[in-house]
Short mmCIF file of C-alpha atoms in Angstrom, two decimals:
data_model
loop_
_atom_site.label_atom_id
_atom_site.label_comp_id
_atom_site.label_asym_id
_atom_site.label_seq_id
_atom_site.Cartn_x
_atom_site.Cartn_y
_atom_site.Cartn_z
CA MET A 67 -0.87 -7.46 -26.76
CA PRO A 68 -5.24 -7.70 -26.32
CA HIS A 69 -4.56 -11.94 -25.51
CA LEU A 70 -1.90 -10.90 -23.23
CA ILE A 71 -4.30 -8.35 -21.56
CA LEU A 72 -7.32 -10.73 -21.35
CA GLN A 73 -4.70 -13.49 -19.96
CA LEU A 74 -4.30 -10.47 -17.06
CA SER A 75 -7.76 -10.94 -15.91
CA VAL A 76 -7.51 -14.62 -15.02
CA THR A 77 -4.12 -15.02 -13.85
CA MET A 78 -4.20 -12.14 -11.73
CA LEU A 79 -6.01 -14.29 -8.74
CA LEU A 80 -2.59 -17.37 -9.21
CA ILE A 81 -0.34 -15.25 -8.22
CA PHE A 82 -1.60 -14.73 -5.28
CA SER A 83 -1.15 -18.66 -4.87
CA LEU A 84 2.45 -18.36 -6.85
CA PRO A 85 5.07 -19.98 -3.87
CA THR A 86 7.53 -17.25 -3.79
CA ASN A 87 11.83 -18.17 -3.49
CA ILE A 88 13.26 -15.04 -1.78
CA ALA A 89 14.40 -16.13 1.05
CA THR A 90 15.78 -13.42 3.84
CA LYS A 91 19.78 -13.74 4.47
CA THR A 92 20.38 -9.98 6.13
CA THR A 93 17.89 -7.92 8.12
CA ASP A 94 19.07 -4.15 7.07
CA ASP A 95 15.24 -3.68 5.01
CA SER A 96 16.83 -1.07 2.91
CA LEU A 97 18.96 -3.83 0.98
CA VAL A 98 17.55 -4.37 -2.16
CA LEU A 99 17.68 -8.91 -2.70
CA ASP A 100 17.72 -10.50 -5.01
CA VAL A 101 15.44 -14.58 -4.89
CA ASP A 102 18.38 -15.76 -2.91
CA GLY A 103 18.37 -13.59 -0.18
CA ASN A 104 21.28 -11.84 -0.94
CA PRO A 105 21.72 -8.21 -1.43
CA ILE A 106 22.13 -7.02 -5.08
CA GLU A 107 25.52 -6.07 -5.19
CA VAL A 108 26.84 -2.70 -7.78
CA GLY A 109 28.09 -4.01 -10.66
CA SER A 110 27.09 -7.90 -10.95
CA ALA A 111 24.80 -9.02 -13.95
CA TYR A 112 21.58 -9.80 -12.70
CA TYR A 113 17.91 -11.13 -14.75
CA VAL A 114 15.12 -9.57 -13.98
CA ARG A 115 11.93 -11.43 -13.74
CA THR A 116 8.37 -11.11 -12.75
CA GLU A 117 6.53 -13.28 -10.98
CA LEU A 118 3.50 -13.27 -14.07
CA SER A 119 6.08 -15.34 -16.00
CA LYS A 120 5.48 -18.07 -14.14
CA ALA A 121 1.46 -17.88 -15.37
CA GLY A 122 2.79 -17.18 -19.72
CA ILE A 123 2.63 -13.98 -19.50
CA GLY A 124 5.75 -12.35 -19.87
CA GLY A 125 10.01 -13.25 -20.51
CA GLY A 126 13.65 -12.13 -19.85
CA LEU A 127 13.58 -8.84 -20.90
CA VAL A 128 16.30 -7.58 -24.07
CA THR A 129 17.29 -5.20 -26.34
CA ALA A 130 16.17 -4.43 -30.35
CA SER A 131 14.46 -1.88 -32.24
CA LYS A 132 11.83 -0.06 -32.61
CA PRO A 133 10.32 -0.85 -36.75
CA ASN A 134 9.62 2.61 -37.43
CA HIS A 135 12.49 4.93 -35.90
CA THR A 136 15.97 4.45 -37.05
CA GLN A 137 18.03 1.46 -35.64
CA CYS A 138 19.72 3.18 -32.85
CA PRO A 139 19.71 3.86 -29.97
CA GLN A 140 17.64 0.26 -29.82
CA TYR A 141 14.81 -0.15 -26.76
CA VAL A 142 14.41 -1.95 -23.52
CA ALA A 143 11.83 -4.53 -23.86
CA GLN A 144 9.12 -8.28 -22.51
CA LEU A 145 9.79 -11.22 -24.08
CA ALA A 146 5.90 -11.97 -24.67
CA TYR A 147 7.03 -15.00 -22.77
CA GLY A 148 9.84 -17.08 -21.87
CA PHE A 149 13.72 -16.44 -21.56
CA GLU A 150 15.75 -17.78 -24.87
CA GLY A 151 17.59 -14.55 -25.98
CA GLU A 152 16.99 -12.89 -22.24
CA ILE A 153 20.24 -9.70 -21.45
CA PRO A 154 20.38 -9.33 -17.25
CA VAL A 155 21.15 -5.99 -16.87
CA THR A 156 24.39 -4.87 -13.98
CA PHE A 157 23.24 -1.50 -11.32
CA TYR A 158 25.00 1.58 -10.92
CA PRO A 159 24.13 3.69 -8.03
CA SER A 160 24.47 7.35 -7.80
CA SER A 161 27.15 7.35 -5.08
CA SER A 162 30.05 5.86 -5.78
CA SER A 163 31.29 4.45 -2.11
CA GLN A 164 27.36 1.93 -2.11
CA LYS A 165 28.78 -1.76 -2.72
CA PHE A 166 25.04 -2.81 -2.40
CA ILE A 167 21.94 -1.41 -3.86
CA HIS A 168 19.75 0.78 -1.91
CA ILE A 169 15.67 0.54 -1.87
CA SER A 170 14.42 3.30 -3.56
CA SER A 171 18.08 5.37 -4.37
CA ASP A 172 18.72 6.04 -7.58
CA LEU A 173 20.78 4.93 -9.85
CA ASN A 174 21.12 3.78 -14.34
CA ILE A 175 20.61 0.10 -15.26
CA ILE A 176 22.44 -0.81 -17.80
CA PHE A 177 22.36 -4.67 -19.61
CA ASN A 178 25.11 -6.31 -19.37
CA THR A 179 25.75 -6.96 -23.57
CA THR A 180 28.61 -7.14 -25.60
CA SER A 181 25.87 -6.28 -28.64
CA ASN A 182 27.52 -3.33 -30.02
CA VAL A 183 24.48 -2.51 -32.70
CA CYS A 184 24.23 -0.15 -31.17
CA SER A 185 27.10 2.10 -28.04
CA GLN A 186 24.25 0.69 -25.06
CA GLY A 187 24.92 3.00 -22.33
CA ALA A 188 22.31 3.31 -19.56
CA TRP A 189 18.40 2.15 -19.21
CA GLN A 190 16.83 6.35 -20.66
CA LEU A 191 12.97 7.44 -20.73
CA THR A 192 13.08 8.78 -24.63
CA PRO A 193 9.54 10.15 -25.16
CA ASP A 194 8.37 9.75 -28.59
CA ALA A 195 7.46 12.11 -31.35
CA SER A 196 3.94 10.05 -32.96
CA ASN A 197 2.18 8.86 -29.07
CA GLY A 198 3.78 10.99 -26.40
CA ASN A 199 4.52 7.96 -24.62
CA LEU A 200 7.90 7.40 -23.14
CA TYR A 201 9.62 4.33 -23.80
CA LEU A 202 12.95 3.66 -22.28
CA SER A 203 16.21 2.89 -25.06
CA THR A 204 19.23 2.13 -24.86
CA GLY A 205 22.10 4.43 -25.47
CA GLY A 206 22.29 6.88 -22.06
CA VAL A 207 25.24 8.68 -20.30
CA ILE A 208 26.18 7.16 -16.88
CA GLY A 209 26.77 8.80 -13.54
CA ASN A 210 27.37 12.34 -14.33
CA PRO A 211 24.21 12.88 -11.98
CA GLY A 212 22.49 16.27 -13.17
CA SER A 213 19.42 18.54 -15.48
CA HIS A 214 21.78 16.83 -18.60
CA THR A 215 21.37 12.93 -17.48
CA ILE A 216 18.03 13.52 -15.71
CA ALA A 217 16.16 10.80 -18.15
CA ASN A 218 18.87 7.87 -17.12
CA TRP A 219 17.57 6.97 -13.80
CA PHE A 220 15.53 4.82 -11.94
CA LYS A 221 14.56 3.33 -8.60
CA ILE A 222 14.21 -0.43 -7.67
CA ALA A 223 11.53 0.40 -5.63
CA ARG A 224 9.36 -2.24 -3.40
CA SER A 225 5.65 -3.50 -4.83
CA PRO A 226 2.65 -1.89 -3.64
CA TYR A 227 0.79 -5.04 -3.14
CA ASP A 228 3.82 -7.34 -2.05
CA PRO A 229 6.79 -6.41 -0.17
CA LYS A 230 9.12 -9.42 -1.34
CA PHE A 231 8.74 -7.97 -4.24
CA TYR A 232 9.41 -4.71 -6.48
CA GLN A 233 8.40 -2.81 -9.11
CA LEU A 234 11.27 0.28 -10.73
CA GLU A 235 10.86 3.42 -10.69
CA TYR A 236 11.28 7.38 -12.59
CA CYS A 237 10.85 9.52 -9.95
CA PRO A 238 14.39 11.18 -9.80
CA ASP A 239 16.01 13.05 -6.83
CA ALA A 240 15.82 16.78 -8.19
CA LYS A 241 18.55 17.37 -4.74
CA THR A 242 20.53 14.66 -5.94
CA VAL A 243 21.18 13.00 -9.52
CA ALA A 244 18.95 15.81 -11.20
CA SER A 245 19.94 19.65 -10.57
CA ALA A 246 16.55 19.77 -12.75
CA THR A 247 13.99 22.86 -11.93
CA GLY A 248 9.98 22.71 -12.66
CA ASP A 249 8.14 19.70 -12.04
CA ILE A 250 9.23 16.35 -12.58
CA VAL A 251 7.29 13.58 -14.18
CA CYS A 252 7.01 10.73 -11.78
CA GLY A 253 5.45 7.13 -12.71
CA ALA A 254 6.71 3.24 -12.39
CA ILE A 255 7.99 1.16 -15.47
CA ASP A 256 5.90 -0.90 -16.99
CA ALA A 257 4.67 -3.28 -21.01
CA LEU A 258 2.77 0.29 -23.05
CA ASP A 259 2.94 -1.90 -26.14
CA SER A 260 3.25 -4.84 -27.90
CA THR A 261 5.07 -5.30 -31.77
CA ASP A 262 2.53 -5.90 -33.74
CA ASP A 263 3.17 -9.49 -34.06
CA PHE A 264 2.11 -9.59 -30.00
CA LEU A 265 5.79 -11.52 -29.99
CA LEU A 266 8.08 -7.83 -28.24
CA MET A 267 6.32 -5.57 -25.25
CA TRP A 268 8.35 -2.44 -24.71
CA LEU A 269 8.92 -1.13 -21.10
CA GLY A 270 7.84 2.73 -20.75
CA LEU A 271 6.59 5.19 -18.26
CA LYS A 272 2.76 4.33 -16.71
CA THR A 273 1.61 7.50 -14.05
CA ILE A 274 -0.33 4.67 -13.15
CA ARG A 275 0.16 1.95 -11.48
CA PRO A 276 1.86 -0.62 -13.85
CA ASP A 277 -0.17 -3.94 -14.80
CA PHE A 278 2.64 -6.31 -15.73
CA PHE A 279 5.78 -5.29 -13.87
CA HIS A 280 5.32 -4.79 -9.91
CA TRP A 281 6.41 -8.27 -9.14
CA LEU A 282 10.06 -8.83 -10.19
CA SER A 283 12.78 -10.02 -8.80
CA PHE A 284 16.47 -10.12 -9.49
CA VAL A 285 18.33 -13.42 -10.26
CA LYS A 286 22.22 -13.13 -10.46
CA ALA A 287 23.67 -14.10 -14.21
#
């Protein structure tokens, strides 16, 4: 990933001049909107995009087996560039009464795919014994809030750098979905490292501000 990081410093200034196509068709500030200004619908499929991809840094999201790991579960990765083979996702909130996704509400994220390579299930945080990082993997439990599903709950929050965009966060509400005792480690989802050929960037939890994943938008598939 070194060449990606070098590009980042050069292109950061460009990002602020990139045009945005996010319209505003609703006055409800609590709703997450897609690029057309429509509320994100529960159960519908969306592509996750980053503004940095317009500058050639990062592409679409895919699922893949990590090298030197068992084939399953598969992990969540961002293509280093381009969108060939990207997989859309669907969002399911902890509250079954919601029809749309709300800002900073607990939700499951699921790849919208027919792949049967592994049991896909919900995104979850999976610890890596070799380096201690918490990576995003598939195979998590959908729904069933409780301490046994604490690793499966995420939030969509507004980007602290531009409220027109979003970032993914992990900080489950202990009162509503986690039923956890003790401290919950919160943070943002971002690229942690890459494959040796730099074609995939593995996503996971960062407890400091994200570098790549804080200018997110959603495109209905």
